[in-house]
Structure formats: structure tokens, C-alpha cells
Tab-separated table of C-alpha atoms in Angstrom:
chain	number	residue	atom	x	y	z
A	1	UNK	CA	0.000	0.000	0.000
A	2	UNK	CA	2.818	2.400	0.942
A	3	UNK	CA	4.670	1.527	-2.256
A	4	UNK	CA	1.561	2.315	-4.324
A	5	UNK	CA	1.082	5.673	-2.560
A	6	UNK	CA	4.773	6.441	-3.029
A	7	UNK	CA	4.561	5.604	-6.738
A	8	UNK	CA	1.461	7.798	-7.146
A	9	UNK	CA	3.145	10.679	-5.313
A	10	UNK	CA	6.273	10.273	-7.467
A	11	UNK	CA	4.170	10.256	-10.657
A	12	UNK	CA	2.367	13.386	-9.527
A	13	UNK	CA	5.697	15.045	-8.672
A	14	UNK	CA	7.107	14.118	-12.078
A	15	UNK	CA	4.022	15.569	-13.743
A	16	UNK	CA	4.356	18.827	-11.779
A	17	UNK	CA	8.083	19.136	-12.490
A	18	UNK	CA	7.550	18.393	-16.189
A	19	UNK	CA	4.772	20.956	-16.314
A	20	UNK	CA	7.001	23.534	-14.637
A	21	UNK	CA	9.749	22.924	-17.221
A	22	UNK	CA	7.447	23.107	-20.229
A	23	UNK	CA	5.152	25.830	-18.908
A	24	UNK	CA	2.097	23.579	-19.479
A	25	UNK	CA	-0.559	23.124	-16.757
A	26	UNK	CA	0.032	20.121	-14.558
A	27	UNK	CA	-2.579	17.387	-14.616
A	28	UNK	CA	-3.371	16.348	-11.072
A	29	UNK	CA	-5.556	13.322	-10.198
A	30	UNK	CA	-8.338	15.765	-9.293
A	31	UNK	CA	-8.335	17.473	-12.711
A	32	UNK	CA	-8.080	14.105	-14.481
A	33	UNK	CA	-11.056	12.773	-12.490
A	34	UNK	CA	-13.046	15.942	-13.213
A	35	UNK	CA	-12.408	15.752	-16.964
A	36	UNK	CA	-13.236	12.025	-16.953
A	37	UNK	CA	-16.544	12.651	-15.133
A	38	UNK	CA	-17.401	15.498	-17.524
A	39	UNK	CA	-16.803	13.276	-20.555
A	40	UNK	CA	-18.950	10.525	-19.045
A	41	UNK	CA	-21.807	12.946	-18.375
A	42	UNK	CA	-21.657	14.262	-21.931
A	43	UNK	CA	-21.686	10.719	-23.349
A	44	UNK	CA	-24.647	9.755	-21.154
A	45	UNK	CA	-26.577	12.863	-22.213
A	46	UNK	CA	-25.896	12.159	-25.883
A	47	UNK	CA	-26.978	8.524	-25.518
A	48	UNK	CA	-30.152	9.571	-23.690
A	49	UNK	CA	-31.020	12.084	-26.394
A	50	UNK	CA	-30.358	9.543	-29.132
A	51	UNK	CA	-32.659	7.080	-27.381
A	52	UNK	CA	-35.367	9.734	-27.100
A	53	UNK	CA	-35.043	10.590	-30.778
A	54	UNK	CA	-35.288	6.909	-31.725
A	55	UNK	CA	-38.398	6.497	-29.583
A	56	UNK	CA	-39.976	9.570	-31.164
A	57	UNK	CA	-39.244	8.243	-34.657
A	58	UNK	CA	-40.755	4.852	-33.764
A	59	UNK	CA	-43.861	6.502	-32.339
A	60	UNK	CA	-44.235	8.666	-35.428
A	61	UNK	CA	-43.834	5.661	-37.723
A	62	UNK	CA	-46.356	3.672	-35.693
A	63	UNK	CA	-48.842	6.545	-35.744
A	64	UNK	CA	-48.444	6.984	-39.473
A	65	UNK	CA	-48.870	3.251	-40.013
A	66	UNK	CA	-52.006	3.103	-37.843
A	67	UNK	CA	-53.462	6.222	-39.473
A	68	UNK	CA	-52.826	5.021	-43.013
A	69	UNK	CA	-54.267	1.588	-42.202
A	70	UNK	CA	-57.429	3.044	-40.621
A	71	UNK	CA	-57.751	5.501	-43.493
A	72	UNK	CA	-57.451	2.670	-46.013
A	73	UNK	CA	-60.155	0.704	-44.217
A	74	UNK	CA	-62.442	3.741	-44.038
A	75	UNK	CA	-61.954	4.579	-47.727
A	76	UNK	CA	-62.616	0.982	-48.782
A	77	UNK	CA	-65.725	0.813	-46.583
A	78	UNK	CA	-67.082	4.111	-47.910
A	79	UNK	CA	-66.395	3.076	-51.496
A	80	UNK	CA	-68.162	-0.242	-51.036
A	81	UNK	CA	-71.156	1.483	-49.473
A	82	UNK	CA	-71.301	4.027	-52.265
A	83	UNK	CA	-71.062	1.301	-54.904
A	84	UNK	CA	-73.747	-0.758	-53.175
A	85	UNK	CA	-76.107	2.203	-52.888
A	86	UNK	CA	-75.477	3.154	-56.482
A	87	UNK	CA	-76.230	-0.382	-57.669
A	88	UNK	CA	-79.452	-0.454	-55.665
A	89	UNK	CA	-80.470	2.969	-57.006
A	90	UNK	CA	-79.835	1.954	-60.611
A	91	UNK	CA	-81.767	-1.292	-60.142
A	92	UNK	CA	-84.653	0.507	-58.490
A	93	UNK	CA	-84.743	3.072	-61.295
A	94	UNK	CA	-84.866	0.309	-63.902
A	95	UNK	CA	-87.723	-1.350	-62.077
A	96	UNK	CA	-89.479	1.997	-61.737
A	97	UNK	CA	-89.621	1.808	-57.971
A	98	UNK	CA	-90.490	4.919	-55.954
A	99	UNK	CA	-87.460	4.642	-53.687
A	100	UNK	CA	-85.002	5.034	-56.574
A	101	UNK	CA	-84.586	8.754	-55.866
A	102	UNK	CA	-84.019	8.033	-52.195
A	103	UNK	CA	-81.297	5.520	-52.990
A	104	UNK	CA	-79.631	7.928	-55.412
A	105	UNK	CA	-79.701	10.671	-52.768
A	106	UNK	CA	-78.189	8.256	-50.255
A	107	UNK	CA	-75.459	7.405	-52.757
A	108	UNK	CA	-74.687	11.100	-53.231
A	109	UNK	CA	-74.597	11.630	-49.478
A	110	UNK	CA	-72.230	8.702	-49.112
A	111	UNK	CA	-69.973	10.220	-51.774
A	112	UNK	CA	-69.956	13.564	-49.942
A	113	UNK	CA	-69.064	11.832	-46.687
A	114	UNK	CA	-66.218	10.081	-48.469
A	115	UNK	CA	-64.898	13.408	-49.783
A	116	UNK	CA	-65.122	14.948	-46.303
A	117	UNK	CA	-63.283	11.982	-44.865
A	118	UNK	CA	-60.504	12.372	-47.413
A	119	UNK	CA	-60.209	16.083	-46.565
A	120	UNK	CA	-59.935	15.227	-42.884
A	121	UNK	CA	-57.219	12.740	-43.696
A	122	UNK	CA	-55.287	15.365	-45.625
A	123	UNK	CA	-55.580	17.782	-42.693
A	124	UNK	CA	-54.304	15.118	-40.310
A	125	UNK	CA	-51.360	14.416	-42.578
A	126	UNK	CA	-50.524	18.130	-42.718
A	127	UNK	CA	-50.734	18.340	-38.933
A	128	UNK	CA	-48.421	15.338	-38.586
A	129	UNK	CA	-45.952	16.916	-40.993
A	130	UNK	CA	-46.053	20.156	-38.993
A	131	UNK	CA	-45.474	18.236	-35.762
A	132	UNK	CA	-42.540	16.420	-37.312
A	133	UNK	CA	-41.055	19.705	-38.507
A	134	UNK	CA	-41.477	21.191	-35.029
A	135	UNK	CA	-39.814	18.170	-33.457
A	136	UNK	CA	-36.932	18.396	-35.922
A	137	UNK	CA	-36.600	22.082	-35.114
A	138	UNK	CA	-36.534	21.291	-31.386
A	139	UNK	CA	-33.895	18.626	-31.962
A	140	UNK	CA	-31.783	21.126	-33.897
A	141	UNK	CA	-32.137	23.633	-31.062
A	142	UNK	CA	-31.116	20.970	-28.544
A	143	UNK	CA	-28.107	20.111	-30.715
A	144	UNK	CA	-27.139	23.792	-30.862
A	145	UNK	CA	-27.502	24.076	-27.096
A	146	UNK	CA	-25.252	21.052	-26.664
A	147	UNK	CA	-22.641	22.625	-28.923
A	148	UNK	CA	-22.850	25.884	-26.940
A	149	UNK	CA	-22.451	23.987	-23.676
A	150	UNK	CA	-19.444	22.146	-25.052
A	151	UNK	CA	-17.919	25.441	-26.194
A	152	UNK	CA	-18.521	26.945	-22.751
A	153	UNK	CA	-16.901	23.952	-21.100
A	154	UNK	CA	-13.906	24.260	-23.433
A	155	UNK	CA	-13.626	27.963	-22.619
A	156	UNK	CA	-13.791	27.210	-18.902
A	157	UNK	CA	-11.112	24.561	-19.334
A	158	UNK	CA	-8.912	27.052	-21.212
A	159	UNK	CA	-9.465	29.641	-18.477
A	160	UNK	CA	-8.459	27.082	-15.857
A	161	UNK	CA	-5.323	26.290	-17.839
A	162	UNK	CA	-4.490	29.997	-18.114
A	163	UNK	CA	-5.003	30.437	-14.370
A	164	UNK	CA	-2.737	27.473	-13.678
A	165	UNK	CA	-0.086	28.927	-15.996
A	166	UNK	CA	-0.332	32.296	-14.250
A	167	UNK	CA	0.036	30.617	-10.863
A	168	UNK	CA	3.073	28.721	-12.101
A	169	UNK	CA	4.593	31.923	-13.478
A	170	UNK	CA	3.988	33.677	-10.161
A	171	UNK	CA	5.562	30.754	-8.350
A	172	UNK	CA	8.611	30.885	-10.646
A	173	UNK	CA	8.905	34.656	-10.090
A	174	UNK	CA	8.791	34.155	-6.342
A	175	UNK	CA	11.500	31.509	-6.588
A	176	UNK	CA	13.660	33.837	-8.707
A	177	UNK	CA	13.168	36.664	-6.196
A	178	UNK	CA	14.172	34.373	-3.342
A	179	UNK	CA	17.275	33.270	-5.249
A	180	UNK	CA	18.237	36.892	-5.908
A	181	UNK	CA	17.806	37.766	-2.211
A	182	UNK	CA	19.941	34.793	-1.225
A	183	UNK	CA	22.662	35.795	-3.704
A	184	UNK	CA	22.638	39.397	-2.412
A	185	UNK	CA	22.867	38.174	1.177
A	186	UNK	CA	25.810	35.901	0.357
A	187	UNK	CA	27.596	38.750	-1.453
A	188	UNK	CA	27.248	41.090	1.533
A	189	UNK	CA	28.632	38.456	3.886
A	190	UNK	CA	31.737	37.947	1.740
A	191	UNK	CA	32.312	41.675	1.529
A	192	UNK	CA	32.253	42.137	5.296
A	193	UNK	CA	34.737	39.329	5.907
A	194	UNK	CA	37.127	40.857	3.331
A	195	UNK	CA	36.901	44.289	4.989
A	196	UNK	CA	37.752	42.815	8.378
A	197	UNK	CA	40.780	41.048	6.934
A	198	UNK	CA	42.075	44.289	5.307
A	199	UNK	CA	41.740	46.243	8.565
A	200	UNK	CA	43.689	43.582	10.440
A	201	UNK	CA	46.510	43.635	7.885
A	202	UNK	CA	46.772	47.430	8.114
A	203	UNK	CA	47.030	47.379	11.889
A	204	UNK	CA	49.803	44.791	11.806
A	205	UNK	CA	51.718	46.849	9.197
A	206	UNK	CA	51.512	50.014	11.341
A	207	UNK	CA	52.748	48.136	14.426
A	208	UNK	CA	55.707	46.765	12.488
A	209	UNK	CA	56.691	50.238	11.229
A	210	UNK	CA	56.575	51.693	14.751
A	211	UNK	CA	58.867	48.958	16.038
A	212	UNK	CA	61.441	49.770	13.422
């Protein structure tokens, strides 16, 4: 366990030192975990949206299939009724029956109902097309929003990198300032020791001259 922690700490230290040399932002385990979680969330959102779109397409296809099938049945039924009434009306007219006009009127009414039914079907189809267009428009808007979110996340990531670079630069400047202070302090210490040695030599020279 200690060896694993030591290896992880060494890897993190190597990453920080390499980042300091290259000027690039260091990737810590926290930033790596954050980017990994962000990618996972984006993938899950995309998968969820794709599933929703597939379900919507299936529902639309099923609705269209059911509508077209019911419309076909209704048209066939109306046509058969109209044909039957027309046949009865023609037969009654040939026989000279009094209800021939009534049957002809019923046939005309059936034809009108069939035309109305077809108009209703056309309106329903137009409404379905409009709904599909609206759904496509909503999907496009959602896609645009996703792109904007991704761009914002990229911008935030770039800002974080810039902040990390600025912090590293500040840290390097502080280190340089400390090094300069240390160098100045060392230089002053050497100068004082040299001055003391010169004063001592002068005193000894004066004493020697007085003795002579």
C-alpha cells in the first residue's frame, strides 16, 4: 500500500516538475477525475437524447402506419357502401320503384361523406408533418444548445489552464526573487569578511613600522 502511494506521489511530482519545465498546466488526479466525469456525463446525455429521438421516430412511424391503415379501411368501406347504394339505385330506377330517388340521394350523401373523410385525412397528414417539422426544429435547437455547452466547457477549461499557468509563473517569479535575495545576502557576507581582513593587515603593518 505504501509503495503504491509512493509511486502515485512520485508520478504526480514528475508531472508537476515536467509541467514547470514546459510551462504547461500540470494534470493532477483531481483534474483528471473531473475531466473524466465530464466526458462521461456528456456521453450519457448524448446517448439519452439519441434514445429519445429513436423512440420519437418509432412513435411517429407507428402513428403513421395506424393512421394510413385506418384511413385505407375507411376509404374501402365508404367506397363499397357508395357502390352498393349506387347499384341499388340503378336497379330501383330500372324497375321503376319509388325509392329510386331516395337511394340515389343516399349514394350522393355517401360520396360527400367520403370526400369529407378524405379532406380530414389530408388535414391530419398536414398536422403530422407540422409536428414532425417542429420536433426536428426542437432537436436542432437541442443540438445547438449542446454545442454551446461544449464550447462553454472548453472555454472554462482554457481559463483554468491559463489560471494554472499564471500561478506557475507567479511561483517561478517568487522563486527567482528568493534566489536573488539569497545571492545578495551571500555577497554582503563575503564583503564584510574581506573588509575585516584588510583592517587587520593594516594594523599589523603600522605596528611593524613603529617597532622599526
